[in-house]
């Protein structure tokens, strides 16, 4: 159990009045969580302090070699005014897996969850009240040794910030157009595809920008070896309903093991769907579309929630999906998942964790 010191701000910011205009990750709350690591002391000095800039030496390791990992999670306000998290232990565990790959010292699962709960409790008034809006939580760790040698750092900072947010895509729940990337790759076996490290996202920006210029919301990445099999989309995992069955890439090292992904798979299995986690060739997806068997396509992610896809473009071919509308299964998954997250449906799975008022 961490001993977390709390220093409250004396200058609280004005909270957003119009929650329909929050956007995603643009406004930040009054406080942040910080904890230092040194080789001698381990993780120490856990504290919640007023949100502020972090002074850093230009030679700090993370600026040069990107030794950094992050997480994405949300706090939701329920009808009775309480605040809850969704499977925070899953984020904590994935943070450890990312840390291991990036040679960053691990944070115990219970300390990670306690840090998130404490910060959300301090900033609980910032958790939005309106439908579809939530408090997006961004935990991250970066190397803060000062020096230019390439090796594991001996100093790290763990930081958590929070942003009251609406939908990730400007489209909201309207279906998005996705460009199937056939030149650049996101991951390859042995690399860092399964982690949430900033470097994965840095390497993805060029393809994302080019796709956006052509009017697409995001790219769909193919496997990095043969550029044949579907893997994931820039900010979410992706699932295909073909002839009644659900297909998604397996988590074998190149795909992010999404918390939303695994929750959706559990729901689908409960509802009797066959879910196939494995290799799915993009050529087979396009063929299924031609044959009228590609029934629905949707992305899953913490920020994106469940996001319908209306179009896939690959090597000049276009697959139109669900007549450009959200499919019935996608809608049911969205309603069920958000129903559990916002406390409107019973949580029979024990996925939600109430943030008890303590501070
Ligand atoms: C999330 O879904 O929480 C993520 O971290 C994706 C990010 C690109 C917004």
Short mmCIF file of C-alpha atoms and ligand atoms in Angstrom, two decimals:
data_model
loop_
_atom_site.label_atom_id
_atom_site.label_comp_id
_atom_site.label_asym_id
_atom_site.label_seq_id
_atom_site.Cartn_x
_atom_site.Cartn_y
_atom_site.Cartn_z
CA UNK A 1 0.00 0.00 0.00
CA UNK A 2 1.40 3.37 -1.03
CA UNK A 3 1.62 6.26 1.41
CA UNK A 4 0.30 8.99 -0.91
CA UNK A 5 0.88 12.60 0.11
CA UNK A 6 -1.81 14.99 -1.18
CA UNK A 7 -1.17 18.67 -1.91
CA UNK A 8 -4.33 20.37 -3.18
CA UNK A 9 -4.32 23.24 -5.59
CA UNK A 10 -5.09 26.69 -4.24
CA UNK A 11 -6.13 27.83 -7.73
CA UNK A 12 -8.78 25.41 -9.03
CA UNK A 13 -9.55 25.83 -12.73
CA UNK A 14 -13.03 26.51 -14.07
CA UNK A 15 -14.67 23.24 -15.09
CA UNK A 16 -16.07 22.93 -18.62
CA UNK A 17 -19.68 24.09 -18.70
CA UNK A 18 -20.72 22.51 -21.98
CA UNK A 19 -19.88 18.80 -21.78
CA UNK A 20 -20.98 18.27 -25.38
CA UNK A 21 -17.88 20.19 -26.52
CA UNK A 22 -15.22 18.39 -24.48
CA UNK A 23 -13.50 16.64 -27.38
CA UNK A 24 -10.85 14.09 -26.42
CA UNK A 25 -7.83 14.82 -24.19
CA UNK A 26 -7.86 18.58 -24.52
CA UNK A 27 -8.64 19.82 -21.00
CA UNK A 28 -6.89 18.55 -17.88
CA UNK A 29 -8.01 18.40 -14.27
CA UNK A 30 -6.58 20.26 -11.27
CA UNK A 31 -4.20 17.54 -10.05
CA UNK A 32 -1.78 14.88 -11.18
CA UNK A 33 -0.17 11.89 -9.52
CA UNK A 34 3.62 11.56 -9.41
CA UNK A 35 5.99 8.89 -8.09
CA UNK A 36 9.75 8.63 -8.59
CA UNK A 37 11.99 5.66 -9.15
CA UNK A 38 15.68 5.47 -8.44
CA UNK A 39 17.81 2.35 -8.52
CA UNK A 40 18.66 2.87 -4.81
CA UNK A 41 15.20 3.65 -3.45
CA UNK A 42 12.89 1.85 -5.88
CA UNK A 43 9.46 3.47 -6.41
CA UNK A 44 9.03 6.18 -3.78
CA UNK A 45 7.52 9.56 -2.92
CA UNK A 46 3.99 8.92 -4.16
CA UNK A 47 2.07 12.20 -4.29
CA UNK A 48 -0.93 13.98 -5.72
CA UNK A 49 0.00 17.55 -6.54
CA UNK A 50 -1.46 20.46 -8.52
CA UNK A 51 -1.34 19.83 -12.29
CA UNK A 52 1.77 21.59 -13.62
CA UNK A 53 4.55 21.44 -16.20
CA UNK A 54 7.41 19.06 -15.56
CA UNK A 55 10.81 20.78 -15.72
CA UNK A 56 13.18 18.56 -17.67
CA UNK A 57 16.80 18.65 -18.78
CA UNK A 58 17.16 18.58 -22.59
CA UNK A 59 19.39 15.50 -22.24
CA UNK A 60 16.68 13.46 -20.49
CA UNK A 61 16.69 9.92 -21.92
CA UNK A 62 13.02 9.82 -22.96
CA UNK A 63 13.52 12.73 -25.39
CA UNK A 64 16.15 10.79 -27.28
CA UNK A 65 15.36 7.10 -27.01
CA UNK A 66 11.63 7.07 -26.17
CA UNK A 67 11.88 4.79 -23.13
CA UNK A 68 8.25 5.35 -22.19
CA UNK A 69 4.99 3.46 -21.69
CA UNK A 70 1.42 4.53 -21.05
CA UNK A 71 -2.10 3.34 -20.35
CA UNK A 72 -5.58 4.55 -21.19
CA UNK A 73 -8.56 4.07 -18.89
CA UNK A 74 -11.69 5.94 -17.83
CA UNK A 75 -13.74 6.90 -14.77
CA UNK A 76 -17.51 7.00 -15.25
CA UNK A 77 -20.20 8.80 -13.28
CA UNK A 78 -23.24 6.67 -12.49
CA UNK A 79 -26.83 7.88 -12.07
CA UNK A 80 -26.50 8.02 -8.27
CA UNK A 81 -23.52 10.37 -8.59
CA UNK A 82 -20.85 7.85 -7.66
CA UNK A 83 -17.74 7.28 -9.74
CA UNK A 84 -16.43 3.98 -11.04
CA UNK A 85 -13.51 2.50 -12.97
CA UNK A 86 -13.61 -0.33 -15.49
CA UNK A 87 -11.26 -3.29 -14.93
CA UNK A 88 -8.37 -1.15 -13.63
CA UNK A 89 -6.43 -4.28 -12.69
CA UNK A 90 -6.27 -5.21 -16.40
CA UNK A 91 -4.61 -1.89 -17.20
CA UNK A 92 -2.23 -2.31 -14.28
CA UNK A 93 -1.22 -5.76 -15.48
CA UNK A 94 -0.75 -4.61 -19.07
CA UNK A 95 1.35 -1.70 -17.77
CA UNK A 96 3.62 -4.27 -16.14
CA UNK A 97 3.93 -6.22 -19.40
CA UNK A 98 4.80 -3.00 -21.27
CA UNK A 99 7.29 -2.09 -18.52
CA UNK A 100 9.01 -5.43 -18.79
CA UNK A 101 9.54 -5.06 -22.57
CA UNK A 102 10.82 -1.48 -22.26
CA UNK A 103 13.18 -2.33 -19.33
CA UNK A 104 11.19 -0.09 -16.99
CA UNK A 105 10.83 -1.16 -13.33
CA UNK A 106 7.35 -2.59 -12.74
CA UNK A 107 4.77 -0.97 -10.49
CA UNK A 108 2.78 -3.43 -8.34
CA UNK A 109 -0.81 -3.85 -9.61
CA UNK A 110 -2.33 -2.73 -6.31
CA UNK A 111 -0.13 0.40 -6.18
CA UNK A 112 -1.11 1.34 -9.74
CA UNK A 113 -4.82 0.94 -8.92
CA UNK A 114 -4.45 2.84 -5.63
CA UNK A 115 -2.71 5.72 -7.42
CA UNK A 116 -5.48 5.93 -10.04
CA UNK A 117 -8.23 5.73 -7.42
CA UNK A 118 -6.61 8.42 -5.25
CA UNK A 119 -6.20 10.88 -8.11
CA UNK A 120 -9.75 10.28 -9.38
CA UNK A 121 -11.05 10.74 -5.83
CA UNK A 122 -9.23 14.09 -5.48
CA UNK A 123 -10.52 15.25 -8.88
CA UNK A 124 -13.92 13.51 -8.66
CA UNK A 125 -15.82 16.74 -9.38
CA UNK A 126 -14.20 16.69 -12.82
CA UNK A 127 -15.88 13.41 -13.81
CA UNK A 128 -18.46 14.51 -16.42
CA UNK A 129 -22.18 14.11 -15.79
CA UNK A 130 -23.49 13.79 -19.33
CA UNK A 131 -24.15 10.69 -21.40
CA UNK A 132 -21.14 9.46 -23.31
CA UNK A 133 -18.65 11.69 -21.51
CA UNK A 134 -16.15 10.33 -18.98
CA UNK A 135 -12.88 11.16 -17.27
CA UNK A 136 -10.09 9.78 -19.46
CA UNK A 137 -7.14 8.70 -17.32
CA UNK A 138 -3.63 8.60 -18.75
CA UNK A 139 -0.99 6.88 -16.57
CA UNK A 140 2.54 6.92 -18.02
CA UNK A 141 6.14 6.25 -17.01
CA UNK A 142 9.21 7.67 -18.66
CA UNK A 143 12.97 7.41 -18.23
CA UNK A 144 14.43 10.55 -16.73
CA UNK A 145 18.14 9.82 -16.48
CA UNK A 146 20.10 12.71 -17.93
CA UNK A 147 22.69 11.65 -20.54
CA UNK A 148 22.97 10.39 -24.07
CA UNK A 149 24.05 6.74 -23.71
CA UNK A 150 21.58 4.09 -24.87
CA UNK A 151 20.83 1.80 -21.94
CA UNK A 152 18.13 1.28 -19.33
CA UNK A 153 17.69 4.38 -17.25
CA UNK A 154 18.20 4.40 -13.47
CA UNK A 155 15.58 7.09 -12.85
CA UNK A 156 11.92 7.11 -13.88
CA UNK A 157 8.84 9.20 -13.24
CA UNK A 158 5.36 7.66 -13.01
CA UNK A 159 2.73 10.26 -13.73
CA UNK A 160 -1.07 10.13 -14.06
CA UNK A 161 -3.12 12.91 -15.62
CA UNK A 162 -6.86 13.07 -16.28
CA UNK A 163 -8.90 14.71 -19.03
CA UNK A 164 -12.70 15.02 -19.02
CA UNK A 165 -13.49 13.77 -22.52
CA UNK A 166 -16.23 13.00 -25.02
CA UNK A 167 -16.00 10.71 -28.05
CA UNK A 168 -12.54 9.94 -29.45
CA UNK A 169 -13.60 10.32 -33.07
CA UNK A 170 -15.22 13.49 -34.32
CA UNK A 171 -17.79 11.13 -35.90
CA UNK A 172 -18.96 10.02 -32.41
CA UNK A 173 -20.83 6.74 -32.95
CA UNK A 174 -21.19 7.38 -36.67
CA UNK A 175 -19.39 4.74 -38.73
CA UNK A 176 -15.84 5.57 -39.85
CA UNK A 177 -13.87 5.00 -43.06
CA UNK A 178 -10.66 3.01 -42.63
CA UNK A 179 -7.69 2.80 -45.01
CA UNK A 180 -5.93 -0.57 -45.10
CA UNK A 181 -2.24 0.33 -44.95
CA UNK A 182 -0.18 -1.59 -47.49
CA UNK A 183 3.15 0.21 -47.27
CA UNK A 184 4.02 1.02 -43.68
CA UNK A 185 3.82 -1.47 -40.80
CA UNK A 186 3.13 -1.03 -37.08
CA UNK A 187 4.64 -4.16 -35.57
CA UNK A 188 6.61 -7.31 -36.28
CA UNK A 189 7.37 -10.39 -34.18
CA UNK A 190 9.91 -9.61 -31.46
CA UNK A 191 9.20 -5.87 -31.50
CA UNK A 192 6.96 -3.87 -29.15
CA UNK A 193 3.53 -4.26 -30.80
CA UNK A 194 1.92 -5.77 -27.70
CA UNK A 195 2.98 -2.88 -25.48
CA UNK A 196 1.54 0.57 -25.06
CA UNK A 197 4.74 2.47 -25.69
CA UNK A 198 4.85 5.92 -27.24
CA UNK A 199 7.23 4.65 -29.93
CA UNK A 200 4.52 2.43 -31.46
CA UNK A 201 2.32 5.46 -31.89
CA UNK A 202 5.16 7.72 -33.14
CA UNK A 203 5.88 5.20 -35.90
CA UNK A 204 2.20 5.14 -36.86
CA UNK A 205 1.68 8.87 -37.33
CA UNK A 206 2.86 9.16 -40.93
CA UNK A 207 0.46 6.50 -42.22
CA UNK A 208 -2.34 8.03 -40.15
CA UNK A 209 -1.72 11.50 -41.56
CA UNK A 210 -1.63 10.25 -45.15
CA UNK A 211 -4.90 8.37 -44.59
CA UNK A 212 -6.52 11.44 -43.02
CA UNK A 213 -5.52 13.53 -46.04
CA UNK A 214 -7.52 11.05 -48.12
CA UNK A 215 -10.56 11.41 -45.86
CA UNK A 216 -10.12 8.28 -43.71
CA UNK A 217 -10.37 8.30 -39.91
CA UNK A 218 -7.56 5.80 -39.34
CA UNK A 219 -5.51 3.02 -40.88
CA UNK A 220 -5.92 -0.71 -40.47
CA UNK A 221 -2.52 -2.30 -39.96
CA UNK A 222 -1.61 -5.56 -41.62
CA UNK A 223 0.97 -7.96 -40.19
CA UNK A 224 4.52 -6.70 -40.56
CA UNK A 225 5.96 -9.79 -42.26
CA UNK A 226 3.64 -10.65 -45.16
CA UNK A 227 1.34 -7.60 -45.10
CA UNK A 228 -1.46 -10.08 -45.54
CA UNK A 229 -3.31 -10.51 -42.25
CA UNK A 230 -5.38 -7.90 -40.41
CA UNK A 231 -4.00 -6.80 -37.04
CA UNK A 232 -5.37 -3.59 -35.49
CA UNK A 233 -6.37 0.00 -36.15
CA UNK A 234 -4.40 3.03 -34.94
CA UNK A 235 -6.24 3.49 -31.67
CA UNK A 236 -8.26 0.30 -31.32
CA UNK A 237 -8.48 -3.43 -31.94
CA UNK A 238 -10.75 -4.51 -34.78
CA UNK A 239 -13.36 -7.25 -35.20
CA UNK A 240 -15.16 -8.61 -38.27
CA UNK A 241 -18.54 -10.34 -38.34
CA UNK A 242 -18.45 -12.66 -41.31
CA UNK A 243 -21.31 -15.07 -41.96
CA UNK A 244 -22.38 -14.99 -38.31
CA UNK A 245 -18.91 -15.56 -36.78
CA UNK A 246 -16.63 -12.97 -35.21
CA UNK A 247 -12.98 -12.79 -36.25
CA UNK A 248 -10.19 -10.78 -34.66
CA UNK A 249 -6.40 -10.98 -34.63
CA UNK A 250 -4.89 -13.11 -31.87
CA UNK A 251 -2.68 -11.45 -29.25
CA UNK A 252 0.55 -13.20 -30.21
CA UNK A 253 2.94 -10.31 -29.67
CA UNK A 254 2.15 -7.85 -32.46
CA UNK A 255 -1.31 -6.73 -31.37
CA UNK A 256 -2.26 -4.67 -28.33
CA UNK A 257 -4.16 -6.86 -25.83
CA UNK A 258 -7.04 -4.43 -25.41
CA UNK A 259 -9.09 -4.37 -22.22
CA UNK A 260 -12.17 -3.47 -24.28
CA UNK A 261 -11.24 -6.22 -26.77
CA UNK A 262 -11.22 -8.95 -24.12
CA UNK A 263 -14.42 -7.61 -22.53
CA UNK A 264 -16.22 -7.63 -25.89
CA UNK A 265 -15.01 -11.18 -26.59
CA UNK A 266 -16.41 -12.29 -23.22
CA UNK A 267 -19.78 -10.67 -23.99
CA UNK A 268 -19.90 -12.20 -27.47
CA UNK A 269 -19.14 -15.68 -26.11
CA UNK A 270 -21.83 -15.23 -23.42
CA UNK A 271 -24.29 -14.43 -26.20
CA UNK A 272 -23.38 -17.63 -28.03
CA UNK A 273 -21.19 -16.22 -30.80
CA UNK A 274 -18.23 -18.14 -32.11
CA UNK A 275 -15.20 -15.84 -31.74
CA UNK A 276 -12.14 -16.80 -33.76
CA UNK A 277 -8.91 -15.21 -32.56
CA UNK A 278 -6.37 -15.89 -35.29
CA UNK A 279 -5.08 -14.99 -38.72
CA UNK A 280 -7.60 -13.35 -41.03
CA UNK A 281 -6.32 -12.37 -44.49
CA UNK A 282 -7.43 -8.95 -45.74
CA UNK A 283 -8.11 -10.62 -49.12
CA UNK A 284 -10.66 -12.86 -47.39
CA UNK A 285 -12.30 -9.86 -45.73
CA UNK A 286 -12.68 -8.15 -49.14
CA UNK A 287 -13.95 -11.39 -50.70
CA UNK A 288 -16.52 -11.75 -47.90
CA UNK A 289 -17.66 -8.19 -48.64
CA UNK A 290 -18.05 -9.01 -52.33
CA UNK A 291 -20.09 -12.09 -51.46
CA UNK A 292 -22.31 -10.13 -49.08
CA UNK A 293 -20.97 -12.05 -46.06
CA UNK A 294 -19.13 -9.19 -44.34
CA UNK A 295 -21.94 -8.25 -41.99
CA UNK A 296 -20.30 -5.84 -39.55
CA UNK A 297 -16.88 -4.41 -38.74
CA UNK A 298 -16.12 -2.55 -35.54
CA UNK A 299 -13.18 -1.29 -33.54
CA UNK A 300 -12.82 -1.68 -29.78
CA UNK A 301 -10.75 0.45 -27.43
CA UNK A 302 -10.93 2.46 -24.22
CA UNK A 303 -10.97 5.79 -26.01
CA UNK A 304 -12.93 4.61 -29.05
CA UNK A 305 -15.29 2.30 -27.01
CA UNK A 306 -17.04 0.31 -29.80
CA UNK A 307 -16.65 2.09 -33.10
CA UNK A 308 -18.52 1.00 -36.25
CA UNK A 309 -16.63 0.87 -39.55
CA UNK A 310 -18.53 1.62 -42.76
CA UNK A 311 -15.78 1.29 -45.34
CA UNK A 312 -12.45 -0.45 -45.85
CA UNK A 313 -10.18 0.55 -48.73
CA UNK A 314 -7.40 -1.82 -49.75
CA UNK A 315 -5.25 -1.62 -52.87
CA UNK A 316 -7.91 0.34 -54.72
CA UNK A 317 -10.75 -2.00 -53.76
CA UNK A 318 -13.55 -0.76 -51.52
CA UNK A 319 -15.65 -2.79 -49.09
CA UNK A 320 -18.86 -1.08 -48.02
CA UNK A 321 -20.23 -2.39 -44.75
CA UNK A 322 -23.72 -2.46 -43.18
CA UNK A 323 -25.03 0.05 -45.74
CA UNK A 324 -22.98 2.77 -44.06
CA UNK A 325 -24.91 2.39 -40.79
CA UNK A 326 -24.04 0.95 -37.40
CA UNK A 327 -24.82 -2.79 -37.44
CA UNK A 328 -27.21 -4.34 -34.88
CA UNK A 329 -24.50 -6.36 -33.11
CA UNK A 330 -22.16 -3.36 -32.94
CA UNK A 331 -24.99 -1.30 -31.45
CA UNK A 332 -25.83 -4.03 -28.92
CA UNK A 333 -22.18 -4.32 -27.87
CA UNK A 334 -21.90 -0.54 -27.51
CA UNK A 335 -25.10 -0.36 -25.46
CA UNK A 336 -24.12 -3.26 -23.22
CA UNK A 337 -20.55 -2.18 -22.59
CA UNK A 338 -21.39 1.48 -21.96
CA UNK A 339 -24.42 0.36 -19.93
CA UNK A 340 -22.10 -1.55 -17.58
CA UNK A 341 -19.50 1.23 -17.53
CA UNK A 342 -22.00 3.97 -16.67
CA UNK A 343 -23.82 1.73 -14.17
CA UNK A 344 -27.06 1.60 -16.19
CA UNK A 345 -26.91 -2.18 -16.54
CA UNK A 346 -26.07 -4.63 -13.76
CA UNK A 347 -22.39 -5.56 -13.66
CA UNK A 348 -22.70 -9.34 -13.46
CA UNK A 349 -19.01 -9.72 -14.31
CA UNK A 350 -17.49 -7.74 -11.46
CA UNK A 351 -15.79 -5.44 -13.99
CA UNK A 352 -16.51 -2.12 -12.31
CA UNK A 353 -14.71 -0.76 -9.26
CA UNK A 354 -16.29 2.04 -7.27
CA UNK A 355 -13.98 4.92 -6.31
CA UNK A 356 -14.91 5.39 -2.66
CA UNK A 357 -14.66 8.95 -1.33
CA UNK A 358 -11.62 8.85 0.96
CA UNK A 359 -9.73 12.10 0.66
C1 LIG B 1 -6.97 4.31 -25.51
O1 LIG B 1 -7.87 3.78 -26.14
O2 LIG B 1 -7.11 4.58 -24.31
C2 LIG B 1 -5.68 4.63 -26.11
O3 LIG B 1 -4.73 4.72 -25.41
C3 LIG B 1 -5.57 4.88 -27.56
C4 LIG B 1 -5.01 6.24 -27.80
C5 LIG B 1 -4.45 6.32 -29.15
C6 LIG B 1 -6.04 7.30 -27.56
#
